[in-house]
GROMACS .gro file of C-alpha atoms in nm:
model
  409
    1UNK     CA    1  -2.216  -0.756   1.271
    2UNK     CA    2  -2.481  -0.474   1.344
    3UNK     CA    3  -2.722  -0.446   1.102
    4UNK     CA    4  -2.997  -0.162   1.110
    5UNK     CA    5  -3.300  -0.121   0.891
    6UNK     CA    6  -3.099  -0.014   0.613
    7UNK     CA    7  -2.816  -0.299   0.638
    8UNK     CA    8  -2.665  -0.375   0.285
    9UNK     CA    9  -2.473  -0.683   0.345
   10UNK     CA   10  -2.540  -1.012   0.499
   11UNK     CA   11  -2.271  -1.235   0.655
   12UNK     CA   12  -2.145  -1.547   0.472
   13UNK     CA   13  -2.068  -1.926   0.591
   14UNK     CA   14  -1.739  -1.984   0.539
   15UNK     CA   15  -1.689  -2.281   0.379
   16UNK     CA   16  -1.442  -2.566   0.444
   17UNK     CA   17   0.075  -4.912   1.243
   18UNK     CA   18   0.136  -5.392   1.470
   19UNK     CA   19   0.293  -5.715   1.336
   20UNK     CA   20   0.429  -5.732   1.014
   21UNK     CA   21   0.140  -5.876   0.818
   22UNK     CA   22  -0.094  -5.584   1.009
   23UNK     CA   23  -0.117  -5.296   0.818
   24UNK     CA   24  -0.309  -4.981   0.901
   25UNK     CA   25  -0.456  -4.743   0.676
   26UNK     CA   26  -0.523  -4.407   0.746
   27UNK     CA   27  -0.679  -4.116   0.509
   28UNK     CA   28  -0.565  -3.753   0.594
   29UNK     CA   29  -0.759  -3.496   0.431
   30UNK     CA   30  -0.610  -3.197   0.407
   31UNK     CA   31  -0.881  -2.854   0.467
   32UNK     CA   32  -1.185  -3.090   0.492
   33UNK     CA   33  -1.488  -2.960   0.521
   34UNK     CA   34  -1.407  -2.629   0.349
   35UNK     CA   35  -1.438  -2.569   0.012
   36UNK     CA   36  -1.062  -2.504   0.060
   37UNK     CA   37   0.368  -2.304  -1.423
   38UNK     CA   38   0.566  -2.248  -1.707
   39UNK     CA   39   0.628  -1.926  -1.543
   40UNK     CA   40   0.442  -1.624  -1.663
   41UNK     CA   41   0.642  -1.408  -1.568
   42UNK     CA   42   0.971  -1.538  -1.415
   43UNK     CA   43   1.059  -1.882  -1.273
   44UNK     CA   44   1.171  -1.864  -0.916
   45UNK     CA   45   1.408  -2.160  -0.825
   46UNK     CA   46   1.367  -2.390  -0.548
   47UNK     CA   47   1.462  -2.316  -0.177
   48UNK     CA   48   1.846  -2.362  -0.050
   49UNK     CA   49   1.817  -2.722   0.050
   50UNK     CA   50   1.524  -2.778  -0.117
   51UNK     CA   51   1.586  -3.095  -0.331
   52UNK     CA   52   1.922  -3.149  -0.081
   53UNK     CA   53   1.809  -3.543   0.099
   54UNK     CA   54   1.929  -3.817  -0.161
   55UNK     CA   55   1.663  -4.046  -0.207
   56UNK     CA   56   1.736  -4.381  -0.008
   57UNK     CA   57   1.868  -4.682  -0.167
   58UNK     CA   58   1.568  -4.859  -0.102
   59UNK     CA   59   1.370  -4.624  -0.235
   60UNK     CA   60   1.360  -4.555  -0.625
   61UNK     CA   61   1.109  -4.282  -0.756
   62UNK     CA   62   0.988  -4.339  -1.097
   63UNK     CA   63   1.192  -4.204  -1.354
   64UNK     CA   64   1.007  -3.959  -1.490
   65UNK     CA   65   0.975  -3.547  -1.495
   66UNK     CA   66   0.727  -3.405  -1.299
   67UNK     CA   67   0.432  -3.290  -1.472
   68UNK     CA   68   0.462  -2.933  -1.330
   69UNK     CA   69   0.786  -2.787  -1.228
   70UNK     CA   70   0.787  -2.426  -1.302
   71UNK     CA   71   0.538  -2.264  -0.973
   72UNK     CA   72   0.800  -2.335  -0.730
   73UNK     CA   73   0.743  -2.129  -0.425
   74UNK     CA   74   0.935  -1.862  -0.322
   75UNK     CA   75   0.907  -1.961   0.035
   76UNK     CA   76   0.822  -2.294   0.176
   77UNK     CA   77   0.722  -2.211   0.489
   78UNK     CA   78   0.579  -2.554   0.641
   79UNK     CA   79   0.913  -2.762   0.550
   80UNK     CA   80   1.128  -2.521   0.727
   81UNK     CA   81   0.933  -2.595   1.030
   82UNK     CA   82   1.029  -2.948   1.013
   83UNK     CA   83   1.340  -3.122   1.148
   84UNK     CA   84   1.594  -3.293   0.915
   85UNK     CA   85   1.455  -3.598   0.906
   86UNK     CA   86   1.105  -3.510   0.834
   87UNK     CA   87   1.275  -3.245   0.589
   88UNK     CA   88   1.372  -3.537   0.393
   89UNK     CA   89   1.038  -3.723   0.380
   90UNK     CA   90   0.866  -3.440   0.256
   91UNK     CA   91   1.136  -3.341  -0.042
   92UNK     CA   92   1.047  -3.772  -0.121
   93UNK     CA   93   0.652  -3.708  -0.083
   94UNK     CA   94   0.700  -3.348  -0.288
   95UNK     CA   95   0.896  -3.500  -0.550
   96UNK     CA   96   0.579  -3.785  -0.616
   97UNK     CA   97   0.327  -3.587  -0.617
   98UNK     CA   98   0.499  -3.340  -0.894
   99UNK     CA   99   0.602  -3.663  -1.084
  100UNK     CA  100   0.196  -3.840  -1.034
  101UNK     CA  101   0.347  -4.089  -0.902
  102UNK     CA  102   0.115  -4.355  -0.869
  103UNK     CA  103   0.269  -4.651  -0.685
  104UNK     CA  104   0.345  -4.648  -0.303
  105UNK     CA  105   0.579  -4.465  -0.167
  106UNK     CA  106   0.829  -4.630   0.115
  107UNK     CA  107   0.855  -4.305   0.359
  108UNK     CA  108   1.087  -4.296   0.682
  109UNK     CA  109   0.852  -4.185   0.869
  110UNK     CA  110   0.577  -4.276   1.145
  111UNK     CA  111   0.226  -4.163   1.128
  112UNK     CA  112   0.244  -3.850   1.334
  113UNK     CA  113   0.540  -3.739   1.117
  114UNK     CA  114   0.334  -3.802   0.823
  115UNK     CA  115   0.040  -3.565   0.968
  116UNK     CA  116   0.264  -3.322   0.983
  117UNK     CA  117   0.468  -3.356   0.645
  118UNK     CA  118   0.113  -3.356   0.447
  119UNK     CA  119   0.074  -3.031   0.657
  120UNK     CA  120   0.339  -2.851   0.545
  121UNK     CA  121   0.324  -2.960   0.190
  122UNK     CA  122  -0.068  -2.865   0.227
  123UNK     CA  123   0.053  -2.504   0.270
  124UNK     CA  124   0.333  -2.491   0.034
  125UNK     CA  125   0.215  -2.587  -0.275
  126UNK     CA  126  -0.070  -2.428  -0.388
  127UNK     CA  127   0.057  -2.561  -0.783
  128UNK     CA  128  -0.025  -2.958  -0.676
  129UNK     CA  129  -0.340  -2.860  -0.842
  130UNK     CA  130  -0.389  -3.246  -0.938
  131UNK     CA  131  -0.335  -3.347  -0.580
  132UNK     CA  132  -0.630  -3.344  -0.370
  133UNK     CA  133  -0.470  -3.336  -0.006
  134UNK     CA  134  -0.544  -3.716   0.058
  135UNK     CA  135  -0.301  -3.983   0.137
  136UNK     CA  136  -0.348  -4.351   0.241
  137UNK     CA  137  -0.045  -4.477   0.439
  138UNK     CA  138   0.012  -4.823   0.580
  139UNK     CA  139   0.285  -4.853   0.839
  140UNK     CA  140   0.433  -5.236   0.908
  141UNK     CA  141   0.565  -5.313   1.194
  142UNK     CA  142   0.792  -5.609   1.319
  143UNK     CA  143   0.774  -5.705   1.711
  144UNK     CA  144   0.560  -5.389   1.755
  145UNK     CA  145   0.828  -5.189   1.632
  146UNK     CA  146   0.746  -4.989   1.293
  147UNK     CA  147   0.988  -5.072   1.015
  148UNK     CA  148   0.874  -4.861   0.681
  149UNK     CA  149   0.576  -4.678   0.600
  150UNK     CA  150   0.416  -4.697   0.264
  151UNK     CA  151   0.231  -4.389   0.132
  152UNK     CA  152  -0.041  -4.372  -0.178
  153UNK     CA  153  -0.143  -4.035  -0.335
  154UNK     CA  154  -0.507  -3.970  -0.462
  155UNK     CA  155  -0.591  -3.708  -0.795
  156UNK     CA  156  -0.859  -3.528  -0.869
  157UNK     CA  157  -0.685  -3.527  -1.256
  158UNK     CA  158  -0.530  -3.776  -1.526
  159UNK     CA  159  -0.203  -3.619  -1.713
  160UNK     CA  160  -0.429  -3.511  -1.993
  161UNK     CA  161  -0.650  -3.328  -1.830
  162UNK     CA  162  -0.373  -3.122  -1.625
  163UNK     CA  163  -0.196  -3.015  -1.913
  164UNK     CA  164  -0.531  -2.892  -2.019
  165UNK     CA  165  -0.576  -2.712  -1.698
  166UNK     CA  166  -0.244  -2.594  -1.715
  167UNK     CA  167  -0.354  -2.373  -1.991
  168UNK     CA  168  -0.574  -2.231  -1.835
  169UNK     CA  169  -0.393  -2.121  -1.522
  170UNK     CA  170  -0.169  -1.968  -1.783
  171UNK     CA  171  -0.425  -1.737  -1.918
  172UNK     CA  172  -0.603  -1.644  -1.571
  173UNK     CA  173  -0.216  -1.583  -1.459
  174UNK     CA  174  -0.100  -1.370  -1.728
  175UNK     CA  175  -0.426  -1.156  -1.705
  176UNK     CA  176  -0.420  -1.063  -1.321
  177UNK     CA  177  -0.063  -1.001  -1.332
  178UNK     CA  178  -0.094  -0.796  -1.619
  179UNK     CA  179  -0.375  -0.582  -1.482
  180UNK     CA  180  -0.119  -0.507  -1.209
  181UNK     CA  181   0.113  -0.234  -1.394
  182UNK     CA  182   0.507  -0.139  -1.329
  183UNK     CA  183   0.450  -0.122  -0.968
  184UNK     CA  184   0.731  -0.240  -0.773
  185UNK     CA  185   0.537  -0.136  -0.401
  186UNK     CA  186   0.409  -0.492  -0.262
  187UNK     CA  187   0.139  -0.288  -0.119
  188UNK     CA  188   0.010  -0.220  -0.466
  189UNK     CA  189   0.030  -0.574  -0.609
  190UNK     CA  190  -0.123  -0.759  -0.319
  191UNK     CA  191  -0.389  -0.534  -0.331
  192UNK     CA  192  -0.370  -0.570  -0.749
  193UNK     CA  193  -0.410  -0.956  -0.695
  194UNK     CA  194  -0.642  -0.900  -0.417
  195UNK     CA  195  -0.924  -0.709  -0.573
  196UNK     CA  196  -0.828  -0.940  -0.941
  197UNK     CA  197  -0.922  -1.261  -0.735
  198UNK     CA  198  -1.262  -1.098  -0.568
  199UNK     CA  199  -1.376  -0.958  -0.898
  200UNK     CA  200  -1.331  -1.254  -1.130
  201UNK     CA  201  -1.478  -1.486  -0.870
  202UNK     CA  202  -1.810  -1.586  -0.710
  203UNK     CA  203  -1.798  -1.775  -0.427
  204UNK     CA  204  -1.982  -2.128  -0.348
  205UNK     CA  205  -2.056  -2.302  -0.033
  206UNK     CA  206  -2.052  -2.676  -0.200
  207UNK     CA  207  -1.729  -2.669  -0.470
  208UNK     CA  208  -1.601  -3.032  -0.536
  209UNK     CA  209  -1.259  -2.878  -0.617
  210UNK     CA  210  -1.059  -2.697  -0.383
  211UNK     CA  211  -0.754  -2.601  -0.572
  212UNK     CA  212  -0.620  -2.319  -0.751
  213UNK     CA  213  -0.856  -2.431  -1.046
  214UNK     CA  214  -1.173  -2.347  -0.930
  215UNK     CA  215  -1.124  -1.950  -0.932
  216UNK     CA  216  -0.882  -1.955  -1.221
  217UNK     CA  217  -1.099  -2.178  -1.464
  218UNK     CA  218  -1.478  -2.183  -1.325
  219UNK     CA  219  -1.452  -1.868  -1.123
  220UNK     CA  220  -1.615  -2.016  -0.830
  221UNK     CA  221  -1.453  -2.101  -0.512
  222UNK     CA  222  -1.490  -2.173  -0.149
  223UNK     CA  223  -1.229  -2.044   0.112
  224UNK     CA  224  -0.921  -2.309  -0.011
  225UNK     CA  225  -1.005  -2.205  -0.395
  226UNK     CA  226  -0.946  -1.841  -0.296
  227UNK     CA  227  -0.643  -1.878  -0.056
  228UNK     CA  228  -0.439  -2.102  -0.232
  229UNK     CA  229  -0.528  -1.906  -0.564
  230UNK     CA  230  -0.383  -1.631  -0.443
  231UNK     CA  231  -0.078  -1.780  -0.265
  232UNK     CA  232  -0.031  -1.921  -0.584
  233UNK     CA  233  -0.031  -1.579  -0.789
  234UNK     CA  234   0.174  -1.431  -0.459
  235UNK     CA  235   0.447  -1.684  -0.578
  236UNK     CA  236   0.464  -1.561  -0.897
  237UNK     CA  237   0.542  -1.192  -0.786
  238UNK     CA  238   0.757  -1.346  -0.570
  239UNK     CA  239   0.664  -1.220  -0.272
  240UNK     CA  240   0.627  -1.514   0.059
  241UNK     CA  241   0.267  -1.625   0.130
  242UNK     CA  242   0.165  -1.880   0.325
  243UNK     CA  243  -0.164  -2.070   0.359
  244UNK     CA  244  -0.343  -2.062   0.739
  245UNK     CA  245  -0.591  -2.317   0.795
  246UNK     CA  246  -0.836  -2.370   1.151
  247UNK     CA  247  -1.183  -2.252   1.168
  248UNK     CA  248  -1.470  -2.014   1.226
  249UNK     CA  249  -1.588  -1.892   1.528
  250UNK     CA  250  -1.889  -2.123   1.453
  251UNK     CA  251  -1.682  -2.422   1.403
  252UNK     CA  252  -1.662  -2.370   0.996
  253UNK     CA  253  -1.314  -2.451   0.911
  254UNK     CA  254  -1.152  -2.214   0.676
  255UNK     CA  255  -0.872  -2.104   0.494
  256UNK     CA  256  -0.669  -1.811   0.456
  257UNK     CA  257  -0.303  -1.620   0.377
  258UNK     CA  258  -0.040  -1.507   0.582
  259UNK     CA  259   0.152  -1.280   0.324
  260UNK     CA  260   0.511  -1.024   0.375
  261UNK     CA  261   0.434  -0.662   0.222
  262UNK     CA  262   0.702  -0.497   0.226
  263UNK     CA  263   0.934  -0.693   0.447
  264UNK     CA  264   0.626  -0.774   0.764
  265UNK     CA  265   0.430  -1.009   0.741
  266UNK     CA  266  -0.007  -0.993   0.769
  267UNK     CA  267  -0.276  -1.172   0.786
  268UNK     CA  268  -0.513  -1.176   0.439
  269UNK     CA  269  -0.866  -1.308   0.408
  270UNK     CA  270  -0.970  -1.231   0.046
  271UNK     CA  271  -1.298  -1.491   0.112
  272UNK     CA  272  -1.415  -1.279   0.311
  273UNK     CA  273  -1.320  -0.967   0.097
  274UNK     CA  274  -1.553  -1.101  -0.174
  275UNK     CA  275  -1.926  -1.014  -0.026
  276UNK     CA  276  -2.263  -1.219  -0.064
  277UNK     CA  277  -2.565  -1.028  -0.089
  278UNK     CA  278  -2.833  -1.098   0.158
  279UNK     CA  279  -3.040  -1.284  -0.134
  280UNK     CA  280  -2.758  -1.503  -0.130
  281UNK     CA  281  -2.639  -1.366  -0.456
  282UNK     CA  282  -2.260  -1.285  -0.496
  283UNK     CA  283  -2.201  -0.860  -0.441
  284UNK     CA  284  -2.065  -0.673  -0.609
  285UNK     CA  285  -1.803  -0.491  -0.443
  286UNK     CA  286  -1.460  -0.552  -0.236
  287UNK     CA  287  -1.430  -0.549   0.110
  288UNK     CA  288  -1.119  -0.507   0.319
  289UNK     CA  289  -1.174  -0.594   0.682
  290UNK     CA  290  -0.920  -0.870   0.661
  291UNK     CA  291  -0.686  -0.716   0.419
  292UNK     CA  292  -0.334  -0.700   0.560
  293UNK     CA  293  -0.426  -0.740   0.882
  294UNK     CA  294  -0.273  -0.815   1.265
  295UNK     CA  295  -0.264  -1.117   1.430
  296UNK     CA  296  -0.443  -0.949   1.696
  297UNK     CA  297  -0.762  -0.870   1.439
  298UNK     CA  298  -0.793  -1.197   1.263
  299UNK     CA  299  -0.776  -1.414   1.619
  300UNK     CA  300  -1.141  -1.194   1.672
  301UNK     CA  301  -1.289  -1.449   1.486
  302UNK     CA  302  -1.044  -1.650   1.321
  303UNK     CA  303  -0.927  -1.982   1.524
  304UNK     CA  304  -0.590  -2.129   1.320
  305UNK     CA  305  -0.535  -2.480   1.409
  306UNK     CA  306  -0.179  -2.526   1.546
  307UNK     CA  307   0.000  -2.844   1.389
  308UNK     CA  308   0.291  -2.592   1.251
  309UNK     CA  309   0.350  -2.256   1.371
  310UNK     CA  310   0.273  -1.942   1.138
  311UNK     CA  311   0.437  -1.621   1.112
  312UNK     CA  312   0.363  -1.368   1.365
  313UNK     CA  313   0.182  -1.060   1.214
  314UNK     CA  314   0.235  -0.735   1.458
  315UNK     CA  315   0.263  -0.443   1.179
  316UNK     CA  316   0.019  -0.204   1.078
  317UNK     CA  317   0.181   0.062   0.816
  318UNK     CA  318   0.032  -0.159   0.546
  319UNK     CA  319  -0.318  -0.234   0.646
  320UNK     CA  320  -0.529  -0.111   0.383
  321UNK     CA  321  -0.743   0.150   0.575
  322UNK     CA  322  -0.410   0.283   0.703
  323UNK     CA  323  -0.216   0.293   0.370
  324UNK     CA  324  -0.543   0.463   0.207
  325UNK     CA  325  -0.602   0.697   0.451
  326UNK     CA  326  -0.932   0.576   0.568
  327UNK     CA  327  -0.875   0.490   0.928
  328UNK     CA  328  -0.991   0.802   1.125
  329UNK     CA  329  -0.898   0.850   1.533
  330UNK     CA  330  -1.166   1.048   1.587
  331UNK     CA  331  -1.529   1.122   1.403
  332UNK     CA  332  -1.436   1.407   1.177
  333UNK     CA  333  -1.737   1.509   0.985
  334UNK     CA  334  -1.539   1.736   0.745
  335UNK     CA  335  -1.277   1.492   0.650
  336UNK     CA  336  -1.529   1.179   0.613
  337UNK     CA  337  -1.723   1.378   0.348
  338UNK     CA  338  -1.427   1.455   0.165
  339UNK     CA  339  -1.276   1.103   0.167
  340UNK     CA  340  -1.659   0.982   0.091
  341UNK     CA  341  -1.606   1.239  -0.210
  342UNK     CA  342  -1.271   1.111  -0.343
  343UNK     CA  343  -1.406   0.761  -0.331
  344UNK     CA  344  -1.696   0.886  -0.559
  345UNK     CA  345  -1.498   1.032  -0.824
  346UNK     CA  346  -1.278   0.714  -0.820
  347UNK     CA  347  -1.631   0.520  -0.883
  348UNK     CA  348  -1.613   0.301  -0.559
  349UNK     CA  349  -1.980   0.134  -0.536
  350UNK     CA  350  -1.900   0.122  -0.144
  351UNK     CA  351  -1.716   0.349   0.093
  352UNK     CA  352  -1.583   0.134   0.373
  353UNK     CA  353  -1.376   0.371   0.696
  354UNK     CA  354  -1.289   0.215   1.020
  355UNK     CA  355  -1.219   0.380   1.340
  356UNK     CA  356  -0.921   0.328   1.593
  357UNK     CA  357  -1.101   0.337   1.894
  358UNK     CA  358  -1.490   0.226   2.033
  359UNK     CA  359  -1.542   0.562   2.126
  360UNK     CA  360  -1.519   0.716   1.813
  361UNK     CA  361  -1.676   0.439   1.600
  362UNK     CA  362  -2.014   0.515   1.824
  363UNK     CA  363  -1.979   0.870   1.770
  364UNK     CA  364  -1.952   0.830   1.411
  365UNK     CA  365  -2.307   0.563   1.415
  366UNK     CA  366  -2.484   0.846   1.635
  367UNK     CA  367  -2.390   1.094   1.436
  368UNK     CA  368  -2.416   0.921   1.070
  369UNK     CA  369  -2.732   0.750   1.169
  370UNK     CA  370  -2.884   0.850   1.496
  371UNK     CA  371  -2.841   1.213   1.351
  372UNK     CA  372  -2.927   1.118   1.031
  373UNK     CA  373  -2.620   1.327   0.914
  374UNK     CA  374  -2.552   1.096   0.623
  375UNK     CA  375  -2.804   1.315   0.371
  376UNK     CA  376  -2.608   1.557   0.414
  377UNK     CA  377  -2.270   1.386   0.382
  378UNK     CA  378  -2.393   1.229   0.061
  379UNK     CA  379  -2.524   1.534  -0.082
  380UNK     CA  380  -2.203   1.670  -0.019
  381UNK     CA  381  -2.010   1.447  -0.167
  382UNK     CA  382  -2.179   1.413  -0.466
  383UNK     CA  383  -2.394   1.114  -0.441
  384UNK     CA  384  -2.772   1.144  -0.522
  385UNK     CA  385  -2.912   0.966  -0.258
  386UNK     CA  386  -3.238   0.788  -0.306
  387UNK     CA  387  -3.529   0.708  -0.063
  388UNK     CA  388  -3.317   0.540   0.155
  389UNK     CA  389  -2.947   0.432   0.265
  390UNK     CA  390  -2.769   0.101   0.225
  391UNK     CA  391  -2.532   0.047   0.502
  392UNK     CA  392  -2.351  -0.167   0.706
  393UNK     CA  393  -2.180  -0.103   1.072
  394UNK     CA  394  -1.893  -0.405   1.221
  395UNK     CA  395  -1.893  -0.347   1.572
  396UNK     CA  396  -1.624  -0.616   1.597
  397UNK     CA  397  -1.407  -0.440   1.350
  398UNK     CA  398  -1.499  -0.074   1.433
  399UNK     CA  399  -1.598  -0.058   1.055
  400UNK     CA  400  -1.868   0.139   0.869
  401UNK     CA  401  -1.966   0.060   0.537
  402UNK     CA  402  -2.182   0.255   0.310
  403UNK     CA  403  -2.297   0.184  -0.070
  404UNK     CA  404  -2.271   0.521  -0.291
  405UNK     CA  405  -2.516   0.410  -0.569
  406UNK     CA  406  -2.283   0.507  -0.850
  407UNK     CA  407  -2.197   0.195  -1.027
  408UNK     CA  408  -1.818   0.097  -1.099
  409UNK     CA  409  -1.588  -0.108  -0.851
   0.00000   0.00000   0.00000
């Protein structure tokens, strides 16, 4: 980012087999390093297929309900991009981790599968909120030839305390979807859930938990807590999300959402829609560089690992500066001050615009800020302007972003 003597917004760290008596253990953590239902409203039903492989004879799950069974995805978009046969492992590994199973799982699988299977169940299931991405497996082998895999599942939660947290889900749940009104338009509820998530939650570099409870019951996440909180509530209203993991251009890892609006999928960063303040303090206000999105826009600075393929994200009718008219082609002086204007009466404490093309997004800077036109523009649009003018200009992003000083959201 570009940041001149009147720069309002820092950026943010994202934060993220062998004889038969030789066993090897091996601990997959799912997101490390970054601080990645009783239905409220409906209950969606499982997948076609979903619960489809019989479990094996020599396998016998516990018999026992799982703990949580009413959050099933509307899309499970990792096991589809399995074969069969790992299909069937993970339905096994899914089923275990709903029931807290705590005994070893036999799994027909070898370790690479396995990678893969905790993978895709990493960016299904957002409502394991017990299960902290780890598994120990131990593959035997006879004549160097592995025979059966055995796999153990680690919890950040006893039974007790996830019915507890259950309730609380419940509440956050009710109250963002709630806020969201009679709207049918995807558009409108992602950005509903969106802006719900960013206002009710600070975020943290260093957070312990990284599930869906840290933003819906301490309101403090790191990237996982906000992505898989809102793939979560995305499940909910039914609409396909998917979680993205990889990194930061500085090596951070990080996660975020691939979501469908309105039939196309996007890319969605709320962590990075939720602003720190230089002081390190959370801000205020929303940002929407990475809301709804291209493939081609995140990959600026966005590196997703590649273990399972993602959707492809090529549409633009519902990126948010599109849909709200705020993405201008060229710099139009008359038409920024009265967009600048609208946002005041709606009580925006920022007014973000981006530009479609370098050319204009200098012209605008020179003529905003070189010029010193933005007294003027203020003035005009009803903002009393004090002494001096917080702003911030994304050079990567062709984005301008200007605090109005008049309170509200």
């Amino acid at each position: 980012y570009r940041h001149r003597t009147f720069a309002l917004f820092g950026g943010r760290t994202m934060k993220q087999a062998s004889r038969l008596m030789l066993c090897i253990g091996l601990i997959f953590a799912l997101l490390a390093g970054c601080g990645l239902s009783d239905s409220v409203l409906r209950r969606y039903g499982a997948s076609d297929g979903l619960m489809g492989a019989e479990t094996r004879e020599s396998q016998v799950l516990e018999a026992r309900a799982p703990l949580y069974t009413d959050a099933e995805p509307p899309l499970l978009w990792g096991r589809d991009q399995l074969d069969d046969h790992a299909r069937a492992a993970y339905d096994e590994m899914s089923r275990a981790i709903a029931a807290y199973r705590q005994t070893p799982l036999v799994v027909d699988a070898d370790t690479d599968e396995i990678q893969k299977i905790l993978a895709a169940l990493r960016i299904d299931h957002p409502e394991y909120f017990w299960f902290d991405g780890k598994a120990s497996f131990v593959t035997k082998t006879l004549a160097g030839v592995p025979i059966e895999t055995e796999c153990s599942f680690t919890y950040t939660l006893d039974p007790m305390e996830i019915q507890e947290a259950h309730q609380q889900i419940r509440q956050y749940t009710a109250a963002c979807l709630n806020s969201l009104g009679d709207t049918e338009d995807d558009y409108q509820r992602i950005l509903g859930v969106y802006r719900y998530l960013i206002e009710t939650t600070d975020y943290v570099t260093a957070e312990s938990d990284q599930s869906i409870l840290s933003a819906m019951s301490r309101h403090q996440a790191t990237c996982a807590g906000y992505a898989r909180s809102f793939q979560y509530l995305m499940g909910q209203l039914g609409i396909p999300c998917v979680l993205a993991t990889g990194e930061m251009e500085d090596g951070e890892a990080h996660g975020w959402n691939i979501v469908k609006c309105n039939g196309s999928w996007y890319q969605m960063d709320v962590t990075w829609g939720d602003p720190v303040d230089p002081d390190g303090t959370p801000g205020s206000s929303v940002q929407y560089t990475y809301c709804l999105v291209t493939d081609e826009e995140i990959l600026r600075d966005h590196i997703p690992d590649d273990l399972l393929p993602m959707p492809v994200c090529t549409a633009t009718a519902d990126n948010y500066f599109i849909r709200e008219h705020l993405q201008f082609d060229v710099w139009d002086r008359e038409a920024y001050t009265a967009a600048m204007a609208e946002a005041v009466i709606r009580g925006q404490e920022c007014f973000d615009v981006r530009f479609s093309s370098p050319a204009a997004y200098e012209e605008a800077m020179d003529a905003l800020f070189s010029q010193e036109q933005i007294w003027e523009i203020l003035a005009d649009a009803g903002v009393q302007a004090e002494t001096s003018v917080n702003y911030s200009s994304k050079d990567l992003h062709l984005e301008i972003s200007v605090r109005l000083h008049s309170g509200g959201n």
